[in-house]
């Protein structure tokens, strides 16, 4: 016979590869990241399956419809070239998923905030350690500025520092793909030696336009995650001491 768990709403789950937790988030901030790149809002919410599907779809449909080129030419004021660059056959498939990503990330954030308030009142014990055959993960203090610095150096490294392996591995691999197809390392090399014309000629702006969204996301997520993990560590320690430390008013038997 199945037994009901002693606690209905846990605040966090610790696995070998990441720590998923409920904490208060601003729905508009999550929606902004979903607006900047479909799937990033869900990645902030630890909804990895939905996030990977949306991010992969965005990469495919954006390149087929040349959405980034259309945005680039529009920002430059060249609207005629922007209209010619867009592929309307694929663009029609882009809009629906894009709007869903923004709406769903906002909706889920509101629901998660409600769940967090209920879970915080229930005050369930928080797991602090997970040892597996692939990795060892535990709650502990980390420095947010170090996560931010590693993220600036290379997307994904800040997430590996705070042990968000799933997000870090995906972001690292996706950034390498963007750099490769955008010919960005070669463009940087030509720029450093003063060959600006060759740098402009070799860079692929359809892929390079992804980088601003990626960098803003990884810097924000790594920093906020480090701060929230520190709070979770303090909550776990406080919860443990309250449940297990002897009451100071208890009189031991003589």
PDB file of C-alpha atoms in Angstrom:
ATOM      1  CA  UNK A   1       0.000   0.000   0.000  1.00  0.00           C
ATOM      2  CA  UNK A   2       1.380   3.425  -0.987  1.00  0.00           C
ATOM      3  CA  UNK A   3       2.020   5.734   1.914  1.00  0.00           C
ATOM      4  CA  UNK A   4       1.590   9.486   1.717  1.00  0.00           C
ATOM      5  CA  UNK A   5       4.856  11.419   2.105  1.00  0.00           C
ATOM      6  CA  UNK A   6       5.179  13.192   5.459  1.00  0.00           C
ATOM      7  CA  UNK A   7       5.465  16.571   3.739  1.00  0.00           C
ATOM      8  CA  UNK A   8       3.284  17.730   0.875  1.00  0.00           C
ATOM      9  CA  UNK A   9       5.364  20.562  -0.609  1.00  0.00           C
ATOM     10  CA  UNK A  10       9.168  20.346  -0.460  1.00  0.00           C
ATOM     11  CA  UNK A  11      11.074  23.550  -1.164  1.00  0.00           C
ATOM     12  CA  UNK A  12      13.970  21.955  -3.036  1.00  0.00           C
ATOM     13  CA  UNK A  13      15.226  18.791  -4.672  1.00  0.00           C
ATOM     14  CA  UNK A  14      18.914  17.976  -4.869  1.00  0.00           C
ATOM     15  CA  UNK A  15      20.168  15.584  -7.558  1.00  0.00           C
ATOM     16  CA  UNK A  16      23.606  14.627  -8.831  1.00  0.00           C
ATOM     17  CA  UNK A  17      23.496  17.280 -11.533  1.00  0.00           C
ATOM     18  CA  UNK A  18      21.596  20.250 -10.159  1.00  0.00           C
ATOM     19  CA  UNK A  19      19.533  21.726  -7.326  1.00  0.00           C
ATOM     20  CA  UNK A  20      15.951  22.568  -8.205  1.00  0.00           C
ATOM     21  CA  UNK A  21      14.280  24.898  -5.752  1.00  0.00           C
ATOM     22  CA  UNK A  22      11.251  27.100  -5.284  1.00  0.00           C
ATOM     23  CA  UNK A  23      11.902  30.739  -4.472  1.00  0.00           C
ATOM     24  CA  UNK A  24      10.174  34.036  -5.155  1.00  0.00           C
ATOM     25  CA  UNK A  25      10.736  35.362  -8.669  1.00  0.00           C
ATOM     26  CA  UNK A  26       9.498  38.440 -10.502  1.00  0.00           C
ATOM     27  CA  UNK A  27       7.173  37.201 -13.292  1.00  0.00           C
ATOM     28  CA  UNK A  28       8.051  40.193 -15.467  1.00  0.00           C
ATOM     29  CA  UNK A  29      11.771  39.414 -15.265  1.00  0.00           C
ATOM     30  CA  UNK A  30      11.154  35.799 -16.273  1.00  0.00           C
ATOM     31  CA  UNK A  31       8.909  36.981 -19.114  1.00  0.00           C
ATOM     32  CA  UNK A  32      11.628  39.370 -20.270  1.00  0.00           C
ATOM     33  CA  UNK A  33      14.102  36.506 -20.673  1.00  0.00           C
ATOM     34  CA  UNK A  34      11.454  34.478 -22.501  1.00  0.00           C
ATOM     35  CA  UNK A  35      10.956  37.527 -24.742  1.00  0.00           C
ATOM     36  CA  UNK A  36      14.686  37.883 -25.392  1.00  0.00           C
ATOM     37  CA  UNK A  37      15.037  34.173 -26.222  1.00  0.00           C
ATOM     38  CA  UNK A  38      12.223  31.591 -26.074  1.00  0.00           C
ATOM     39  CA  UNK A  39      13.105  28.912 -23.540  1.00  0.00           C
ATOM     40  CA  UNK A  40      15.315  31.010 -21.280  1.00  0.00           C
ATOM     41  CA  UNK A  41      12.363  31.824 -19.005  1.00  0.00           C
ATOM     42  CA  UNK A  42      11.643  28.126 -18.537  1.00  0.00           C
ATOM     43  CA  UNK A  43      15.350  27.455 -17.928  1.00  0.00           C
ATOM     44  CA  UNK A  44      15.273  29.968 -15.061  1.00  0.00           C
ATOM     45  CA  UNK A  45      12.326  28.070 -13.609  1.00  0.00           C
ATOM     46  CA  UNK A  46      14.203  24.713 -13.752  1.00  0.00           C
ATOM     47  CA  UNK A  47      11.743  23.379 -16.328  1.00  0.00           C
ATOM     48  CA  UNK A  48      14.511  21.798 -18.358  1.00  0.00           C
ATOM     49  CA  UNK A  49      12.485  19.621 -20.750  1.00  0.00           C
ATOM     50  CA  UNK A  50      10.284  22.504 -21.916  1.00  0.00           C
ATOM     51  CA  UNK A  51      13.283  24.862 -22.026  1.00  0.00           C
ATOM     52  CA  UNK A  52      15.409  22.587 -24.214  1.00  0.00           C
ATOM     53  CA  UNK A  53      12.508  22.022 -26.609  1.00  0.00           C
ATOM     54  CA  UNK A  54      11.798  25.752 -26.950  1.00  0.00           C
ATOM     55  CA  UNK A  55      15.467  26.729 -27.306  1.00  0.00           C
ATOM     56  CA  UNK A  56      16.084  24.080 -29.967  1.00  0.00           C
ATOM     57  CA  UNK A  57      12.950  25.130 -31.839  1.00  0.00           C
ATOM     58  CA  UNK A  58      13.984  28.797 -31.636  1.00  0.00           C
ATOM     59  CA  UNK A  59      17.399  28.036 -33.126  1.00  0.00           C
ATOM     60  CA  UNK A  60      15.799  26.094 -35.994  1.00  0.00           C
ATOM     61  CA  UNK A  61      12.895  28.387 -36.888  1.00  0.00           C
ATOM     62  CA  UNK A  62      14.878  31.603 -36.398  1.00  0.00           C
ATOM     63  CA  UNK A  63      17.506  30.498 -38.888  1.00  0.00           C
ATOM     64  CA  UNK A  64      14.919  29.264 -41.372  1.00  0.00           C
ATOM     65  CA  UNK A  65      12.957  32.531 -41.197  1.00  0.00           C
ATOM     66  CA  UNK A  66      16.059  34.790 -40.867  1.00  0.00           C
ATOM     67  CA  UNK A  67      14.440  36.569 -37.925  1.00  0.00           C
ATOM     68  CA  UNK A  68      17.742  37.848 -36.524  1.00  0.00           C
ATOM     69  CA  UNK A  69      18.678  39.430 -39.847  1.00  0.00           C
ATOM     70  CA  UNK A  70      15.287  41.091 -40.002  1.00  0.00           C
ATOM     71  CA  UNK A  71      15.817  42.479 -36.486  1.00  0.00           C
ATOM     72  CA  UNK A  72      19.323  43.684 -37.371  1.00  0.00           C
ATOM     73  CA  UNK A  73      18.272  45.549 -40.522  1.00  0.00           C
ATOM     74  CA  UNK A  74      15.264  47.012 -38.705  1.00  0.00           C
ATOM     75  CA  UNK A  75      17.522  48.385 -35.957  1.00  0.00           C
ATOM     76  CA  UNK A  76      19.696  49.927 -38.670  1.00  0.00           C
ATOM     77  CA  UNK A  77      16.642  51.560 -40.242  1.00  0.00           C
ATOM     78  CA  UNK A  78      16.881  49.526 -43.470  1.00  0.00           C
ATOM     79  CA  UNK A  79      13.312  48.240 -43.468  1.00  0.00           C
ATOM     80  CA  UNK A  80      13.238  47.221 -47.128  1.00  0.00           C
ATOM     81  CA  UNK A  81      16.240  44.921 -46.685  1.00  0.00           C
ATOM     82  CA  UNK A  82      14.670  43.572 -43.500  1.00  0.00           C
ATOM     83  CA  UNK A  83      11.493  42.660 -45.383  1.00  0.00           C
ATOM     84  CA  UNK A  84      13.503  40.927 -48.109  1.00  0.00           C
ATOM     85  CA  UNK A  85      15.588  38.979 -45.571  1.00  0.00           C
ATOM     86  CA  UNK A  86      12.564  37.485 -43.789  1.00  0.00           C
ATOM     87  CA  UNK A  87      11.142  34.207 -45.082  1.00  0.00           C
ATOM     88  CA  UNK A  88       7.393  34.539 -44.613  1.00  0.00           C
ATOM     89  CA  UNK A  89       6.749  30.815 -45.086  1.00  0.00           C
ATOM     90  CA  UNK A  90       8.689  30.017 -41.923  1.00  0.00           C
ATOM     91  CA  UNK A  91       7.871  33.262 -40.101  1.00  0.00           C
ATOM     92  CA  UNK A  92       4.230  32.244 -39.699  1.00  0.00           C
ATOM     93  CA  UNK A  93       5.361  29.251 -37.625  1.00  0.00           C
ATOM     94  CA  UNK A  94       7.559  31.431 -35.417  1.00  0.00           C
ATOM     95  CA  UNK A  95       4.948  33.722 -33.866  1.00  0.00           C
ATOM     96  CA  UNK A  96       2.775  31.184 -32.035  1.00  0.00           C
ATOM     97  CA  UNK A  97       5.603  29.411 -30.171  1.00  0.00           C
ATOM     98  CA  UNK A  98       7.243  32.753 -29.360  1.00  0.00           C
ATOM     99  CA  UNK A  99       4.077  34.120 -27.726  1.00  0.00           C
ATOM    100  CA  UNK A 100       3.464  30.842 -25.885  1.00  0.00           C
ATOM    101  CA  UNK A 101       6.960  30.944 -24.366  1.00  0.00           C
ATOM    102  CA  UNK A 102       6.344  34.408 -22.900  1.00  0.00           C
ATOM    103  CA  UNK A 103       2.827  33.624 -21.639  1.00  0.00           C
ATOM    104  CA  UNK A 104       3.709  30.236 -20.143  1.00  0.00           C
ATOM    105  CA  UNK A 105       6.828  31.487 -18.362  1.00  0.00           C
ATOM    106  CA  UNK A 106       4.779  34.265 -16.713  1.00  0.00           C
ATOM    107  CA  UNK A 107       1.999  31.839 -15.740  1.00  0.00           C
ATOM    108  CA  UNK A 108       4.374  29.245 -14.267  1.00  0.00           C
ATOM    109  CA  UNK A 109       6.278  31.906 -12.308  1.00  0.00           C
ATOM    110  CA  UNK A 110       3.076  33.065 -10.613  1.00  0.00           C
ATOM    111  CA  UNK A 111       2.195  29.454  -9.748  1.00  0.00           C
ATOM    112  CA  UNK A 112       5.697  28.726  -8.433  1.00  0.00           C
ATOM    113  CA  UNK A 113       5.556  31.814  -6.204  1.00  0.00           C
ATOM    114  CA  UNK A 114       2.318  30.533  -4.666  1.00  0.00           C
ATOM    115  CA  UNK A 115       3.823  27.079  -4.168  1.00  0.00           C
ATOM    116  CA  UNK A 116       6.889  28.605  -2.511  1.00  0.00           C
ATOM    117  CA  UNK A 117       4.786  30.501   0.030  1.00  0.00           C
ATOM    118  CA  UNK A 118       2.907  27.316   0.919  1.00  0.00           C
ATOM    119  CA  UNK A 119       6.105  25.245   1.075  1.00  0.00           C
ATOM    120  CA  UNK A 120       7.844  27.851   3.228  1.00  0.00           C
ATOM    121  CA  UNK A 121       4.974  27.774   5.727  1.00  0.00           C
ATOM    122  CA  UNK A 122       5.050  23.974   5.790  1.00  0.00           C
ATOM    123  CA  UNK A 123       8.783  24.154   6.550  1.00  0.00           C
ATOM    124  CA  UNK A 124       9.646  20.676   5.270  1.00  0.00           C
ATOM    125  CA  UNK A 125      13.215  19.402   5.791  1.00  0.00           C
ATOM    126  CA  UNK A 126      15.558  20.189   2.906  1.00  0.00           C
ATOM    127  CA  UNK A 127      17.942  17.515   1.548  1.00  0.00           C
ATOM    128  CA  UNK A 128      21.574  18.572   1.836  1.00  0.00           C
ATOM    129  CA  UNK A 129      23.552  15.833   0.044  1.00  0.00           C
ATOM    130  CA  UNK A 130      23.246  13.517  -2.953  1.00  0.00           C
ATOM    131  CA  UNK A 131      25.946  10.971  -3.717  1.00  0.00           C
ATOM    132  CA  UNK A 132      25.678   9.071  -6.976  1.00  0.00           C
ATOM    133  CA  UNK A 133      27.796   7.144  -9.421  1.00  0.00           C
ATOM    134  CA  UNK A 134      28.178  10.184 -11.691  1.00  0.00           C
ATOM    135  CA  UNK A 135      28.640  13.052  -9.281  1.00  0.00           C
ATOM    136  CA  UNK A 136      28.400  14.312  -5.700  1.00  0.00           C
ATOM    137  CA  UNK A 137      26.262  17.350  -4.991  1.00  0.00           C
ATOM    138  CA  UNK A 138      25.720  19.100  -1.687  1.00  0.00           C
ATOM    139  CA  UNK A 139      24.396  22.352  -0.308  1.00  0.00           C
ATOM    140  CA  UNK A 140      27.039  24.872   0.627  1.00  0.00           C
ATOM    141  CA  UNK A 141      28.025  28.490   0.415  1.00  0.00           C
ATOM    142  CA  UNK A 142      29.276  29.916  -2.887  1.00  0.00           C
ATOM    143  CA  UNK A 143      30.348  33.412  -3.880  1.00  0.00           C
ATOM    144  CA  UNK A 144      27.968  35.058  -6.385  1.00  0.00           C
ATOM    145  CA  UNK A 145      30.655  37.346  -7.812  1.00  0.00           C
ATOM    146  CA  UNK A 146      32.815  34.333  -8.703  1.00  0.00           C
ATOM    147  CA  UNK A 147      29.905  32.751 -10.596  1.00  0.00           C
ATOM    148  CA  UNK A 148      29.381  36.062 -12.378  1.00  0.00           C
ATOM    149  CA  UNK A 149      33.067  36.372 -13.291  1.00  0.00           C
ATOM    150  CA  UNK A 150      33.303  32.844 -14.730  1.00  0.00           C
ATOM    151  CA  UNK A 151      30.120  33.443 -16.718  1.00  0.00           C
ATOM    152  CA  UNK A 152      31.659  36.575 -18.239  1.00  0.00           C
ATOM    153  CA  UNK A 153      34.787  34.629 -19.163  1.00  0.00           C
ATOM    154  CA  UNK A 154      32.890  31.771 -20.856  1.00  0.00           C
ATOM    155  CA  UNK A 155      29.155  30.991 -20.795  1.00  0.00           C
ATOM    156  CA  UNK A 156      28.492  27.855 -18.773  1.00  0.00           C
ATOM    157  CA  UNK A 157      31.465  28.021 -16.418  1.00  0.00           C
ATOM    158  CA  UNK A 158      29.587  30.042 -13.807  1.00  0.00           C
ATOM    159  CA  UNK A 159      26.845  27.420 -13.777  1.00  0.00           C
ATOM    160  CA  UNK A 160      29.393  24.627 -13.394  1.00  0.00           C
ATOM    161  CA  UNK A 161      30.846  26.502 -10.403  1.00  0.00           C
ATOM    162  CA  UNK A 162      27.476  26.512  -8.605  1.00  0.00           C
ATOM    163  CA  UNK A 163      26.824  22.920  -9.744  1.00  0.00           C
ATOM    164  CA  UNK A 164      24.013  23.596 -12.205  1.00  0.00           C
ATOM    165  CA  UNK A 165      25.451  20.934 -14.484  1.00  0.00           C
ATOM    166  CA  UNK A 166      22.447  20.574 -16.799  1.00  0.00           C
ATOM    167  CA  UNK A 167      22.174  24.291 -17.525  1.00  0.00           C
ATOM    168  CA  UNK A 168      25.941  24.767 -17.680  1.00  0.00           C
ATOM    169  CA  UNK A 169      26.513  21.891 -20.110  1.00  0.00           C
ATOM    170  CA  UNK A 170      23.685  23.008 -22.395  1.00  0.00           C
ATOM    171  CA  UNK A 171      24.657  26.695 -22.390  1.00  0.00           C
ATOM    172  CA  UNK A 172      28.329  25.847 -22.952  1.00  0.00           C
ATOM    173  CA  UNK A 173      27.560  23.593 -25.923  1.00  0.00           C
ATOM    174  CA  UNK A 174      25.031  26.011 -27.405  1.00  0.00           C
ATOM    175  CA  UNK A 175      27.431  28.966 -27.114  1.00  0.00           C
ATOM    176  CA  UNK A 176      30.179  26.988 -28.872  1.00  0.00           C
ATOM    177  CA  UNK A 177      27.709  26.240 -31.674  1.00  0.00           C
ATOM    178  CA  UNK A 178      26.800  29.930 -32.008  1.00  0.00           C
ATOM    179  CA  UNK A 179      30.471  30.969 -32.023  1.00  0.00           C
ATOM    180  CA  UNK A 180      31.295  28.372 -34.677  1.00  0.00           C
ATOM    181  CA  UNK A 181      28.483  29.098 -37.125  1.00  0.00           C
ATOM    182  CA  UNK A 182      28.777  32.845 -36.538  1.00  0.00           C
ATOM    183  CA  UNK A 183      32.547  32.780 -37.271  1.00  0.00           C
ATOM    184  CA  UNK A 184      32.921  35.003 -34.228  1.00  0.00           C
ATOM    185  CA  UNK A 185      36.425  33.884 -33.088  1.00  0.00           C
ATOM    186  CA  UNK A 186      37.798  34.655 -36.576  1.00  0.00           C
ATOM    187  CA  UNK A 187      36.037  38.033 -36.580  1.00  0.00           C
ATOM    188  CA  UNK A 188      37.559  38.841 -33.177  1.00  0.00           C
ATOM    189  CA  UNK A 189      41.001  37.841 -34.459  1.00  0.00           C
ATOM    190  CA  UNK A 190      40.718  40.085 -37.526  1.00  0.00           C
ATOM    191  CA  UNK A 191      39.447  42.938 -35.354  1.00  0.00           C
ATOM    192  CA  UNK A 192      42.412  42.651 -32.972  1.00  0.00           C
ATOM    193  CA  UNK A 193      44.911  42.974 -35.848  1.00  0.00           C
ATOM    194  CA  UNK A 194      43.016  45.876 -37.404  1.00  0.00           C
ATOM    195  CA  UNK A 195      41.475  43.991 -40.342  1.00  0.00           C
ATOM    196  CA  UNK A 196      37.996  45.431 -39.830  1.00  0.00           C
ATOM    197  CA  UNK A 197      36.817  44.873 -43.401  1.00  0.00           C
ATOM    198  CA  UNK A 198      37.620  41.161 -43.228  1.00  0.00           C
ATOM    199  CA  UNK A 199      35.994  40.928 -39.792  1.00  0.00           C
ATOM    200  CA  UNK A 200      32.762  42.425 -41.148  1.00  0.00           C
ATOM    201  CA  UNK A 201      32.871  40.140 -44.161  1.00  0.00           C
ATOM    202  CA  UNK A 202      33.442  36.877 -42.304  1.00  0.00           C
ATOM    203  CA  UNK A 203      31.007  37.304 -39.399  1.00  0.00           C
ATOM    204  CA  UNK A 204      27.556  35.764 -39.755  1.00  0.00           C
ATOM    205  CA  UNK A 205      25.165  38.180 -38.051  1.00  0.00           C
ATOM    206  CA  UNK A 206      22.275  35.711 -38.165  1.00  0.00           C
ATOM    207  CA  UNK A 207      24.151  33.655 -35.551  1.00  0.00           C
ATOM    208  CA  UNK A 208      26.027  36.495 -33.843  1.00  0.00           C
ATOM    209  CA  UNK A 209      22.732  38.140 -32.836  1.00  0.00           C
ATOM    210  CA  UNK A 210      22.171  35.298 -30.365  1.00  0.00           C
ATOM    211  CA  UNK A 211      25.137  36.286 -28.181  1.00  0.00           C
ATOM    212  CA  UNK A 212      23.658  39.331 -26.360  1.00  0.00           C
ATOM    213  CA  UNK A 213      20.674  37.284 -25.155  1.00  0.00           C
ATOM    214  CA  UNK A 214      22.903  34.394 -24.101  1.00  0.00           C
ATOM    215  CA  UNK A 215      25.336  36.565 -22.152  1.00  0.00           C
ATOM    216  CA  UNK A 216      22.657  38.561 -20.316  1.00  0.00           C
ATOM    217  CA  UNK A 217      20.901  35.325 -19.383  1.00  0.00           C
ATOM    218  CA  UNK A 218      23.936  33.407 -18.101  1.00  0.00           C
ATOM    219  CA  UNK A 219      25.237  36.359 -16.067  1.00  0.00           C
ATOM    220  CA  UNK A 220      21.843  36.936 -14.429  1.00  0.00           C
ATOM    221  CA  UNK A 221      21.060  33.262 -13.825  1.00  0.00           C
ATOM    222  CA  UNK A 222      24.451  32.310 -12.396  1.00  0.00           C
ATOM    223  CA  UNK A 223      24.468  35.277  -9.999  1.00  0.00           C
ATOM    224  CA  UNK A 224      20.857  34.898  -8.808  1.00  0.00           C
ATOM    225  CA  UNK A 225      21.212  31.112  -8.482  1.00  0.00           C
ATOM    226  CA  UNK A 226      24.315  31.536  -6.304  1.00  0.00           C
ATOM    227  CA  UNK A 227      22.439  33.983  -4.047  1.00  0.00           C
ATOM    228  CA  UNK A 228      19.399  31.695  -3.765  1.00  0.00           C
ATOM    229  CA  UNK A 229      21.552  28.607  -3.101  1.00  0.00           C
ATOM    230  CA  UNK A 230      23.162  30.458  -0.202  1.00  0.00           C
ATOM    231  CA  UNK A 231      19.710  31.254   1.178  1.00  0.00           C
ATOM    232  CA  UNK A 232      18.684  27.619   0.760  1.00  0.00           C
ATOM    233  CA  UNK A 233      21.790  26.475   2.635  1.00  0.00           C
ATOM    234  CA  UNK A 234      20.917  28.782   5.536  1.00  0.00           C
ATOM    235  CA  UNK A 235      17.303  27.564   5.572  1.00  0.00           C
ATOM    236  CA  UNK A 236      18.423  23.925   5.614  1.00  0.00           C
ATOM    237  CA  UNK A 237      20.822  24.546   8.480  1.00  0.00           C
ATOM    238  CA  UNK A 238      18.231  26.507  10.449  1.00  0.00           C
ATOM    239  CA  UNK A 239      15.623  23.807   9.859  1.00  0.00           C
ATOM    240  CA  UNK A 240      17.992  21.058  11.021  1.00  0.00           C
ATOM    241  CA  UNK A 241      19.035  22.882  14.184  1.00  0.00           C
ATOM    242  CA  UNK A 242      15.449  23.678  15.153  1.00  0.00           C
ATOM    243  CA  UNK A 243      14.366  20.060  14.686  1.00  0.00           C
ATOM    244  CA  UNK A 244      17.343  18.325  16.259  1.00  0.00           C
ATOM    245  CA  UNK A 245      19.070  20.677  18.703  1.00  0.00           C
ATOM    246  CA  UNK A 246      18.087  20.138  22.302  1.00  0.00           C
ATOM    247  CA  UNK A 247      15.823  22.698  23.881  1.00  0.00           C
ATOM    248  CA  UNK A 248      17.910  24.869  26.262  1.00  0.00           C
ATOM    249  CA  UNK A 249      15.107  24.724  28.840  1.00  0.00           C
ATOM    250  CA  UNK A 250      15.265  20.910  29.034  1.00  0.00           C
ATOM    251  CA  UNK A 251      16.527  19.710  32.444  1.00  0.00           C
ATOM    252  CA  UNK A 252      18.626  16.549  32.176  1.00  0.00           C
ATOM    253  CA  UNK A 253      17.923  13.817  34.757  1.00  0.00           C
ATOM    254  CA  UNK A 254      20.330  13.614  37.703  1.00  0.00           C
TER     255      UNK A 254
END
